[in-house]
Coordinates of C-alpha atoms and ligand atoms in Angstrom, one line a residue:
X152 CA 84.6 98.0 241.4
X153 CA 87.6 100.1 240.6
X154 CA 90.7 98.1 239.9
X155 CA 94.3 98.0 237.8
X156 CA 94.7 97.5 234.7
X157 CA 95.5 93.3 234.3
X158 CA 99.2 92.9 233.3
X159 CA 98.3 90.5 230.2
X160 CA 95.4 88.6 228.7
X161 CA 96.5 85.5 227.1
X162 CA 94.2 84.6 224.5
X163 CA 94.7 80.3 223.3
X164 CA 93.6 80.1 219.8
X165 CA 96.0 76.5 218.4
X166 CA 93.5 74.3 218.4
X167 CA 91.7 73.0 215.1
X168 CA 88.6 73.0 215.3
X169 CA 87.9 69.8 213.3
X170 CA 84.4 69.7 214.4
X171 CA 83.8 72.8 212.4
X172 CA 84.7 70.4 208.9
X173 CA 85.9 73.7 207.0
X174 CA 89.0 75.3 205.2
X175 CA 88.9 78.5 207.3
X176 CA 90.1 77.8 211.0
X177 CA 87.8 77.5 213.6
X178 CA 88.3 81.2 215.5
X179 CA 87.7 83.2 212.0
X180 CA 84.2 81.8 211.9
X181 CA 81.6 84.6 212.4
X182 CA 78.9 85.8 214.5
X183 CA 77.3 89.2 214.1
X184 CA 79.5 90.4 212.4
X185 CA 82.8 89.6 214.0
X186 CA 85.4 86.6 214.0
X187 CA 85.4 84.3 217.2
X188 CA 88.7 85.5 217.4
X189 CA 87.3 88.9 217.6
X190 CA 85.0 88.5 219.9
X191 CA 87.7 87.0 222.6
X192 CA 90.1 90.3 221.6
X193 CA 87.0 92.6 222.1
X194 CA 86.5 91.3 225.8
X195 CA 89.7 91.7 226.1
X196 CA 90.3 94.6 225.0
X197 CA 87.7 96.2 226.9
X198 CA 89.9 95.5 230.0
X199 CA 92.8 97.5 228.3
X200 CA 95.2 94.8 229.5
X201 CA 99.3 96.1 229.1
X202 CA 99.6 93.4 227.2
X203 CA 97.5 91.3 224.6
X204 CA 99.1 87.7 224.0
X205 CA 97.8 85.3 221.2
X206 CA 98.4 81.9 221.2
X207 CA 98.2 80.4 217.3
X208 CA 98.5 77.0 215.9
X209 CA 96.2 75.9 213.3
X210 CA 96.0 78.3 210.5
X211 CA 98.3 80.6 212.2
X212 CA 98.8 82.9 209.2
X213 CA 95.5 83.8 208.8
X214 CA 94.3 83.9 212.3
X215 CA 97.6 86.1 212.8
X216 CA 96.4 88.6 210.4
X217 CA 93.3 88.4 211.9
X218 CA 94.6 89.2 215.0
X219 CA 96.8 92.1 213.3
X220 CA 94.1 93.6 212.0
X221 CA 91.8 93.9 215.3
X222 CA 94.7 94.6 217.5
X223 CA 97.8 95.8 216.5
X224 CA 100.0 95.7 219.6
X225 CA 99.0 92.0 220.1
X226 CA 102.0 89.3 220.6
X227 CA 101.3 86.3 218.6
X228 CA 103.2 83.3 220.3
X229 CA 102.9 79.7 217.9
X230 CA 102.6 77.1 219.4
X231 CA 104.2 74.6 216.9
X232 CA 101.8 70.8 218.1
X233 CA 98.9 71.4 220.0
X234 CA 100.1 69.4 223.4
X235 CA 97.5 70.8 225.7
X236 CA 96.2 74.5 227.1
X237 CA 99.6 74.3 230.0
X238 CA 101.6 73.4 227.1
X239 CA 100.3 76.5 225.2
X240 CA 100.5 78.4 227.9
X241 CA 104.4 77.4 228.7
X242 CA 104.7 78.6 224.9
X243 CA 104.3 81.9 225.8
X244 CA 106.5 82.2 229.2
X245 CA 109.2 81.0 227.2
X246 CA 108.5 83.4 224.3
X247 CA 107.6 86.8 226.9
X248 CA 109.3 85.7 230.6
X249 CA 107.3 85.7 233.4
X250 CA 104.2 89.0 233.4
X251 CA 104.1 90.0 237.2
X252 CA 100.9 91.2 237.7
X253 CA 97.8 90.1 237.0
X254 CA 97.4 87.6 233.8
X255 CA 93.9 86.6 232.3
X256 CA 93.8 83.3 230.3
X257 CA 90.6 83.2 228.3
X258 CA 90.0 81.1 224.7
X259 CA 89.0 82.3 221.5
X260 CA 86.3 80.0 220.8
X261 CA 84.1 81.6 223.7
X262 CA 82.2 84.6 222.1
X263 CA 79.9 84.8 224.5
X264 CA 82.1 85.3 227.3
X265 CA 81.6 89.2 228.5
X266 CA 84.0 91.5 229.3
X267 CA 82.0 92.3 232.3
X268 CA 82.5 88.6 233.8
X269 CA 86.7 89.1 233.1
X270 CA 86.6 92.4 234.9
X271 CA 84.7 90.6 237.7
X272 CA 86.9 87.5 237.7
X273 CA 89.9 89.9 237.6
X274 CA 88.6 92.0 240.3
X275 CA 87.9 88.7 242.8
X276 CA 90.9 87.7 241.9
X277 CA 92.8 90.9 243.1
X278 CA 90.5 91.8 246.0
X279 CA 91.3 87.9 247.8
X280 CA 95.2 88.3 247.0
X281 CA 94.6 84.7 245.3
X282 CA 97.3 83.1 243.3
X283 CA 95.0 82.0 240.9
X284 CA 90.7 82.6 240.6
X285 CA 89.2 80.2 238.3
X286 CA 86.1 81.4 236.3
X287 CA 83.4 78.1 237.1
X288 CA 79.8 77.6 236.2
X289 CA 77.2 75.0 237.1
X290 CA 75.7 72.8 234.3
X291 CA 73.0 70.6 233.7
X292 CA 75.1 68.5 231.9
X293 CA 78.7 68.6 232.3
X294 CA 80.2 65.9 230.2
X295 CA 83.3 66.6 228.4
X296 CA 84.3 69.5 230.9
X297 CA 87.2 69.6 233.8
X298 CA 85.0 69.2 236.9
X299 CA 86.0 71.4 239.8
X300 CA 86.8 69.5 243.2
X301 CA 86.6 71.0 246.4
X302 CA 87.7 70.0 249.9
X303 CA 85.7 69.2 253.1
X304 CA 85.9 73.1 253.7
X305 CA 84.1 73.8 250.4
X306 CA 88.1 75.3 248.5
X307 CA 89.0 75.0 245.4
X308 CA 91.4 71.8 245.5
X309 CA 92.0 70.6 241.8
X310 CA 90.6 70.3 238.5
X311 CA 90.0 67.2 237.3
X312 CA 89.4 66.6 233.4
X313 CA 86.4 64.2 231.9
X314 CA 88.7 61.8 230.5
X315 CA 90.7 61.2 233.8
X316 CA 87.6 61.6 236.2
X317 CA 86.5 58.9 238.6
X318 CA 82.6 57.9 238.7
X319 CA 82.3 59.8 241.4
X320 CA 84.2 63.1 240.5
X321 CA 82.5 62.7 236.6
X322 CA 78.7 63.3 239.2
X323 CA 80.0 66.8 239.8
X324 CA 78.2 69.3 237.9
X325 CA 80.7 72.3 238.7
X326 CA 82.9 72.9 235.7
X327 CA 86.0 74.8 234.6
X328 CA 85.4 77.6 232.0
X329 CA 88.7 77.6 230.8
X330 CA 89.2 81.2 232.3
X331 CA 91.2 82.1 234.8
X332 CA 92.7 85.3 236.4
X333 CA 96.9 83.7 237.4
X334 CA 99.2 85.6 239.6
X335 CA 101.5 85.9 236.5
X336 CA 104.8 85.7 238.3
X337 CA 103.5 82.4 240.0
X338 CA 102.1 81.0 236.7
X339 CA 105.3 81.4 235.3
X340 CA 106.7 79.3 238.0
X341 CA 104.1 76.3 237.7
X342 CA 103.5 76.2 234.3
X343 CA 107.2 74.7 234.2
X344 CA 106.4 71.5 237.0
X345 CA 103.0 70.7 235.1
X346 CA 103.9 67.0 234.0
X347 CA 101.7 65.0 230.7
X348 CA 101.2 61.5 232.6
X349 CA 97.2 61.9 231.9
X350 CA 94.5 60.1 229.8
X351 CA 94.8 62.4 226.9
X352 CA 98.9 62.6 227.2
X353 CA 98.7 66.8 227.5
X354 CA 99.8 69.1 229.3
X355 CA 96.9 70.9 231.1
X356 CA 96.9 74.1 232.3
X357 CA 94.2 73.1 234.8
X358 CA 97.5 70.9 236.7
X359 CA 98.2 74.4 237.8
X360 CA 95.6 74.8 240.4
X361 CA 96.9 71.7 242.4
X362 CA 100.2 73.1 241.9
X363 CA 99.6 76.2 243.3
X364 CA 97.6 75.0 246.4
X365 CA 100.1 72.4 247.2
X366 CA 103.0 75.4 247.3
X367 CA 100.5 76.6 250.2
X368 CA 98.8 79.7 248.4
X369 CA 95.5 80.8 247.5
X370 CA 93.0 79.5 245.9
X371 CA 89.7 81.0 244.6
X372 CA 86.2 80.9 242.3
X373 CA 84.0 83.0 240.8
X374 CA 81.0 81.0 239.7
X375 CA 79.7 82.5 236.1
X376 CA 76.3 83.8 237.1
X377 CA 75.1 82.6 233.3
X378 CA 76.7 79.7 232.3
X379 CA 75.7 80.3 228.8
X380 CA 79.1 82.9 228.8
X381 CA 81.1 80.2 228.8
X382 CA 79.9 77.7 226.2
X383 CA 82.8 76.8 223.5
X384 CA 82.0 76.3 219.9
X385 CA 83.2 73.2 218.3
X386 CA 80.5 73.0 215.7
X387 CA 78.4 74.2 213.4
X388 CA 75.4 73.6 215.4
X389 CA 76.8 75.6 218.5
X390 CA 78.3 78.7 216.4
X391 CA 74.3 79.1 215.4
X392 CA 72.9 78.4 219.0
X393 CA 75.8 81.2 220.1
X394 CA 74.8 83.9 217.0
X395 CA 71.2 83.1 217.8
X396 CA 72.6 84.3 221.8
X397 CA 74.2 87.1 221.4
X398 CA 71.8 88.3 218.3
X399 CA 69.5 88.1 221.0
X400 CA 71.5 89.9 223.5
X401 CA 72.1 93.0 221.2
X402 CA 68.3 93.4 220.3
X403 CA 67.5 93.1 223.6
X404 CA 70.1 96.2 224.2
X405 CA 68.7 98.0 221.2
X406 CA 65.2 97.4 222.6
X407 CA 65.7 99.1 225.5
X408 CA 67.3 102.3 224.2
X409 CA 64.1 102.7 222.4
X410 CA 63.9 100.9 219.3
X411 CA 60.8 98.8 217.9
X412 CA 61.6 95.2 216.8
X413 CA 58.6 93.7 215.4
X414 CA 60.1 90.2 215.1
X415 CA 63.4 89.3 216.9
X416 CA 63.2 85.9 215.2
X417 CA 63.8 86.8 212.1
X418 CA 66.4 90.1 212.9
X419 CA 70.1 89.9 212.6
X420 CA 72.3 92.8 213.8
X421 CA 75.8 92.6 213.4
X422 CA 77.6 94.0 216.7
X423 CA 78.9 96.9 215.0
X424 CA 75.5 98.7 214.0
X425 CA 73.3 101.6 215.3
X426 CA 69.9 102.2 215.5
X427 CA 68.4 105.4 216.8
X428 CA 65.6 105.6 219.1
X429 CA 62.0 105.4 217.9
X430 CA 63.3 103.6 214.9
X431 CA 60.6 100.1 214.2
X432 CA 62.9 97.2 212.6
X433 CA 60.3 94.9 211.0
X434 CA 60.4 91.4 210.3
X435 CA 63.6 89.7 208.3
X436 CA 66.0 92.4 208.2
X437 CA 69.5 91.8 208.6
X438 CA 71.6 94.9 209.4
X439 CA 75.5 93.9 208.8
X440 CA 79.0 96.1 209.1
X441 CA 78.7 99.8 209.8
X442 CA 75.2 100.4 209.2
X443 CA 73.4 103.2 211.0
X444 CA 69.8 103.5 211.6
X445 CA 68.8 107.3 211.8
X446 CA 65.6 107.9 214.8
X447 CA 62.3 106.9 213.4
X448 CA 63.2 105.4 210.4
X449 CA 61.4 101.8 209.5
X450 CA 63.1 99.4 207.8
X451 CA 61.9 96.0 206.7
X452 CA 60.4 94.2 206.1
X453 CA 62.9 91.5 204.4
X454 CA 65.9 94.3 204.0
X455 CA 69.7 93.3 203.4
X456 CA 71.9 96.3 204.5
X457 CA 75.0 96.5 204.8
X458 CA 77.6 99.5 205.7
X459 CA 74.6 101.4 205.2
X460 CA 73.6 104.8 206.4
X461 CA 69.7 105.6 206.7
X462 CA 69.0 109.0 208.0
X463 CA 65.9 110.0 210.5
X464 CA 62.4 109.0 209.4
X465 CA 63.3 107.1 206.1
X466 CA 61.4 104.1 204.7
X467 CA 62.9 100.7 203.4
X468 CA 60.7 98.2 202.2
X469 CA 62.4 94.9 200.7
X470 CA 66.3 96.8 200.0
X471 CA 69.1 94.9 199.4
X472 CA 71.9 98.1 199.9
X473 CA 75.7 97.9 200.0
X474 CA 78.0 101.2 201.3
X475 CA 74.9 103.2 201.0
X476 CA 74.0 106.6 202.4
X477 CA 69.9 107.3 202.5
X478 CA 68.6 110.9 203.2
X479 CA 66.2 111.9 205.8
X480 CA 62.4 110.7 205.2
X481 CA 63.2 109.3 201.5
X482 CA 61.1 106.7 201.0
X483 CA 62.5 103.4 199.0
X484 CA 60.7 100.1 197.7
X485 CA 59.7 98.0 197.3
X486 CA 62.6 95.6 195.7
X487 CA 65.1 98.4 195.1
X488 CA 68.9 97.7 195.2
X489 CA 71.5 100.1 196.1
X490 CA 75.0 99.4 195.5
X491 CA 78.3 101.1 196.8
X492 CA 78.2 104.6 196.5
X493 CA 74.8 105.2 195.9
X494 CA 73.8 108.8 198.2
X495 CA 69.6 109.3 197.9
X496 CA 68.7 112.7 199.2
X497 CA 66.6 114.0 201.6
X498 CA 62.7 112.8 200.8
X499 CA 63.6 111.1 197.5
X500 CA 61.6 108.4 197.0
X501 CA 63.4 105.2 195.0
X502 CA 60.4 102.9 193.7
X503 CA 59.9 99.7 192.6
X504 CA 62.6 97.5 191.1
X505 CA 65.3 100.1 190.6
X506 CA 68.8 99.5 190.9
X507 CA 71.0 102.6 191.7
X508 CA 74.9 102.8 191.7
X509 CA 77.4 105.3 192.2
X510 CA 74.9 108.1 191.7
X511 CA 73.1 110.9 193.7
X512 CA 69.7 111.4 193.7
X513 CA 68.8 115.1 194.9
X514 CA 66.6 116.1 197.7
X515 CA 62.7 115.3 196.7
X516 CA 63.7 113.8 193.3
X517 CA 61.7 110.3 192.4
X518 CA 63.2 107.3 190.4
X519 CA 59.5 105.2 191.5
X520 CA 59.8 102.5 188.5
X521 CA 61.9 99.7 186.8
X522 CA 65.1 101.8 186.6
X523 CA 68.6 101.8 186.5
X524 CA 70.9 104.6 187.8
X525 CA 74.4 104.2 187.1
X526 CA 77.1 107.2 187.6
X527 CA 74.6 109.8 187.4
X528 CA 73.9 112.9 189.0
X529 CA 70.2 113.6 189.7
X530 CA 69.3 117.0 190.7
X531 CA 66.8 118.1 193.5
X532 CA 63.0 117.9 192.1
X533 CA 63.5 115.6 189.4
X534 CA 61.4 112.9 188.1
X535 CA 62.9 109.9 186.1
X536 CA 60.1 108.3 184.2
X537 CA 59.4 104.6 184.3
X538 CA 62.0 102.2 183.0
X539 CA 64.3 104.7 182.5
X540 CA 68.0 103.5 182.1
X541 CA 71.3 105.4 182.7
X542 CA 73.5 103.7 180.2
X543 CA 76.5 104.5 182.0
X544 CA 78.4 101.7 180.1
X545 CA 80.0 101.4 176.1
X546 CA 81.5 97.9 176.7
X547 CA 85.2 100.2 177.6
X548 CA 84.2 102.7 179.5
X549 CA 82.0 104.1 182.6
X550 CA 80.5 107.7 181.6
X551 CA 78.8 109.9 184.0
X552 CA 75.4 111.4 183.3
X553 CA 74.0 114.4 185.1
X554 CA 69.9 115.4 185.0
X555 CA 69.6 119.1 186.8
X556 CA 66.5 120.5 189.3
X557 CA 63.0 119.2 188.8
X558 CA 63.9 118.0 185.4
X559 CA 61.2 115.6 183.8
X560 CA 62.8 112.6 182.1
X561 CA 59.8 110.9 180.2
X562 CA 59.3 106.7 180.3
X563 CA 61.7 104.6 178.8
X564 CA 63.9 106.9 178.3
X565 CA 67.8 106.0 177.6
X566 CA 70.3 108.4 178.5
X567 CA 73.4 107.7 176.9
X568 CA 76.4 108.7 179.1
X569 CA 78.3 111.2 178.8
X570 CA 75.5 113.7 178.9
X571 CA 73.3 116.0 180.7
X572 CA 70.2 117.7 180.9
X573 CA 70.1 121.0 182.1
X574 CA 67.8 122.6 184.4
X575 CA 64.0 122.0 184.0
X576 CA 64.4 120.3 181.1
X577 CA 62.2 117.4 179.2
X578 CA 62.2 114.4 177.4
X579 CA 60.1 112.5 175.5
X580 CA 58.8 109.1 176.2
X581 CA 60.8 106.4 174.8
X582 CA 63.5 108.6 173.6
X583 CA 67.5 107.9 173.0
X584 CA 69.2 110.7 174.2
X585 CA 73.0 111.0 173.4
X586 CA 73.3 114.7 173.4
X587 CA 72.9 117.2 175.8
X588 CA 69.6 118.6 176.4
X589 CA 69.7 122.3 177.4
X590 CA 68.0 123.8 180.4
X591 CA 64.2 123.9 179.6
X592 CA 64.4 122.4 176.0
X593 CA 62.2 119.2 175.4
X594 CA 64.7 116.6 173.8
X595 CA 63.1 114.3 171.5
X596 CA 65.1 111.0 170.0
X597 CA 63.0 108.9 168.3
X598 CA 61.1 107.6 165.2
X599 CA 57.9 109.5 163.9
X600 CA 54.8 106.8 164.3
X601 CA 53.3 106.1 160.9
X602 CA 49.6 104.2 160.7
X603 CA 49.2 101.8 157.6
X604 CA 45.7 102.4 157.1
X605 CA 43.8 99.6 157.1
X606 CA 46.7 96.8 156.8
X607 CA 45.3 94.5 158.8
X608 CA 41.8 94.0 157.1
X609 CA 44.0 93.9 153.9
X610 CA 46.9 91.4 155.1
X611 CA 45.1 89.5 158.3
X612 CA 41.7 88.6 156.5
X613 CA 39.4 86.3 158.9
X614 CA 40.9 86.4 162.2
X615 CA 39.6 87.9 165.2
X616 CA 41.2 90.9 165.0
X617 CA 40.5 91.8 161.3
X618 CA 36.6 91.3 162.5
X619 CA 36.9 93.4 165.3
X620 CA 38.5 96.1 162.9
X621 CA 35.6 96.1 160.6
X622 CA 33.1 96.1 163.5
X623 CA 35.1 99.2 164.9
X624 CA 35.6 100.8 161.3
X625 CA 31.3 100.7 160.5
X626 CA 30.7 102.1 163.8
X627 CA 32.6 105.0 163.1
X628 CA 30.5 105.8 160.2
X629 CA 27.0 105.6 161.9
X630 CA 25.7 108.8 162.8
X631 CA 25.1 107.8 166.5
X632 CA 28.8 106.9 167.3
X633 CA 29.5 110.2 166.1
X634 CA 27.6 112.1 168.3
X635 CA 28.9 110.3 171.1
X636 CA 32.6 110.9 169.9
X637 CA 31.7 114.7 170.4
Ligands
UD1_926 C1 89.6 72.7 228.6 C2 89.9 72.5 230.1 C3 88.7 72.0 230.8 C4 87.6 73.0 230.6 C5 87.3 73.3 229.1 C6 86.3 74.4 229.0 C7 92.3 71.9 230.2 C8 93.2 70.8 230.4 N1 91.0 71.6 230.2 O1 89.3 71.5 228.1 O2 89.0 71.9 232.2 O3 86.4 72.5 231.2 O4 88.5 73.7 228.5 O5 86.0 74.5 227.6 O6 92.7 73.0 230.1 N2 94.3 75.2 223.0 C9 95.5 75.6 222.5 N3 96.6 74.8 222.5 C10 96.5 73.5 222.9 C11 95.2 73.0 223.4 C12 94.2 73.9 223.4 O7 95.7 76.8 222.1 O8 97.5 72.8 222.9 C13 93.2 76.1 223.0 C14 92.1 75.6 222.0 O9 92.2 76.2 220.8 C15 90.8 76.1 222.7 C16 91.2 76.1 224.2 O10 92.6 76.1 224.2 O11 90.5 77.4 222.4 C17 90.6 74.9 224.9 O12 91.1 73.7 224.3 P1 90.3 72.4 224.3 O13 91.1 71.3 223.7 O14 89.0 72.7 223.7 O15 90.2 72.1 225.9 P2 89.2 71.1 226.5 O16 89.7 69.7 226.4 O17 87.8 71.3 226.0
CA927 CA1 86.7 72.8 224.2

């Protein structure tokens, strides 16, 4: 369906939310990654409208920003008291003029609405030469919604809200979405004769219809073919049943570009991520922000990442990872923690319970156990020895530490930034180092072990290990032990 470009999308966002019971206003609440708010500027966006129109109320100053942020050339138009969606939408004729051309009025509490279901409502719209086409659904249960009426010929006639329905209109199980494509010049017109003598005191925008017909133009529908698009969220409750919905929507996508999910259940994907074919997700992984997934790779199960890039073929098992970059076919887990700035190289493998920061880890290098990496440079072929730690940290100041090519760093080994050891070199288990420790040298920092001979049969006299010491120390004299020590 080829079409213009609508001349505005006017996007209502007042309203308070008070069913959410929070400090933060209703459309800045988040699903997959992106503010309600964002999802309704998304949609629209997608229709690359001339121009984007905001209506704020409650909260304005942050849901502006919000709205600054997302979309720069947005108008935000405040609507000081919340008197109804025609009052709101008056707001912003009197603020901009009349828009000829076509105008979109959507809500920002609908992130489920797609932009594919504008662009069709838009397209009806402009195909029938209609004043105004209002985006309906049919619902099991349609309490609380405007109910569309129609005439004896089966036309759109009026919308009548719950609140000021008869018995008989309240039966009618075709509702308003709250979305409409307007003839803007026309809207512009109406919105100015909608009057407030209703139930609820408002002005509703939904007084336009009537309006419009009664001047004698026309009038059309598009019936949602998912009514799911165009459920509101008021509450908590419904925020989860929508994130559960479009969660479920973008696996589904991901799915069929060729990506495993072993358990959609219990996998999260923020709107903004990638996964490349071939890749398995496995259960309890929540990928958030600008994470990519590189083709193969397996992630999961029970991984945190966030604004994380994993490279093809790579292996996460139980990582929490922050701003992370992951080489090609490195291997990590389980329980290891990567924080901002944290680059593992191509086939590295990052063990168990080790926490790296700031650092790179060179191609093929291992960290495998109980470590910490902190502003450190590891070179390619390296092997940091269990419970090493990169004491990056005097209490001031952050110092970095670099370890060259297929350097051995033995267990438990603390390497006291600033330093480095060069090329190939060693340590010893359990050593301090604080100075450099040239290419190929072995650098040894710690006490020589000394054995109290006999100390314990002399100071520990009757317990079970004294005994065991002079079972051990008659052994050793009898000839046959010492034949088998050979
Ligand atoms: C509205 C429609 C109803 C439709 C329903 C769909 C009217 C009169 N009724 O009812 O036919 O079935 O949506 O969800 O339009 N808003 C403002 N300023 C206001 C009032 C509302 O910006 O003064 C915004 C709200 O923030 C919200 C949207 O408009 O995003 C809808 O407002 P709401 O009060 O929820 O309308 P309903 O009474 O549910
Ligand atoms: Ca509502």
């Amino acid at each position: 369906m080829s079409q213009s470009r609508p001349a505005a999308v006017i996007v209502l966002a007042a309203g308070e939310g008070k069913r959410m019971k929070s400090r933060t206003p209703k459309v800045l609440h988040a699903l997959c990654g992106r503010s309600m708010i964002g999802h309704a500027l998304a949609a629209a966006q997608d229709l690359a409208p001339e121009r984007l129109v905001v209506v704020t109320g409650h909260g304005r100053d942050q849901v502006g920003a919000e709205v600054a942020r997302l979309a720069l050339d947005a108008t935000l138009v405040l609507q000081e008291q919340q008197q109804g969606t025609g009052h709101a939408v008056r707001m912003v004729t009197e603020a901009v003029g009349a828009i000829p051309g076509v105008v979109i009025v959507t809500y920002g509490d609908m992130p489920l609405l797609r932009s594919q279901t504008l662009e069709e409502l838009a397209s009806v719209h402009q195909a029938e030469g209609n004043a105004v086409t209002v985006l309906s659904a049919r619902v099991p249960d349609p309490t609380g919604y405007g109910r569309i009426v129609r005439d004896e010929a089966g036309m759109l006639a009026r919308i009548v809200e719950h609140a000021d329905a008869t018995g008989q209109e309240q039966a009618i199980d075709e509702i308003n979405s709250g979305c409409y494509a307007f003839d803007g010049g026309l809207l512009a017109d109406a919105i100015k004769r909608v009057a407030n003598d209703n139930a609820q005191g408002q002005e509703y925008l939904t007084d336009v219809i009537a309006i419009l017909r009664g001047d004698g133009h026309r009038i059309g529908s598009v019936i949602a073919a998912d009514a799911g698009e165009i459920e509101g969220v008021n509450d908590r409750v419904q925020l989860a049943a929508a994130r559960r919905v479009l969660n479920d929507r973008l696996l589904k996508e991901h799915m069929l570009n060729g990506v495993t999910i072993i358990d959609p259940a219990s996998t999260w994907v923020d709107v903004t991520v990638t996964i490349g074919q071939d890749a398995e997700i496995r259960p309890n992984t929540q990928l958030e922000g600008a994470t990519t997934i590189g083709q193969g790779a397996k992630i999961g199960p029970n991984c945190l990442l966030r604004d994380t890039t994993v490279a093809a073929d790579a292996e996460l098992i139980n990582i929490v990872s922050r701003q992370a970059s992951i080489g090609a076919g490195a291997t990590l887990g389980p329980n290891v923690y990567l924080r901002p700035q944290a680059v593992i190289g191509d086939g590295a493998h990052i063990g168990c319970h080790v926490e790296v920061k700031k650092s790179t880890v060179g191609p093929g290098a291992k960290v495998p156990h109980l470590s910490y990496v902190g502003d450190a440079t590891i070179g390619a072929g390296a092997n940091i020895g269990a419970g090493t730690i990169f004491a990056n940290y005097d209490g001031v100041r952050k110092s970095p530490t670099t370890v060259g090519e297929h350097v051995f760093v033995g267990s438990n080994t603390v390497l006291v930034a600033p330093v480095a050891i060069g090329d190939g070199g060693y340590t010893a288990a359990g050593s301090v180092i604080d100075s450099d420790v040239p290419a190929g040298d072995l650098g040894i920092a710690r006490g020589r072990q000394h054995n109290s001979d006999g100390w314990v049969l002399r100071n520990r006299e009757g317990t079970r290990s004294s005994r065991a010491a002079r079972r051990a120390r008659s052994d050793e004299g009898s000839p046959q032990s010492a034949a088998e020590g050979e």
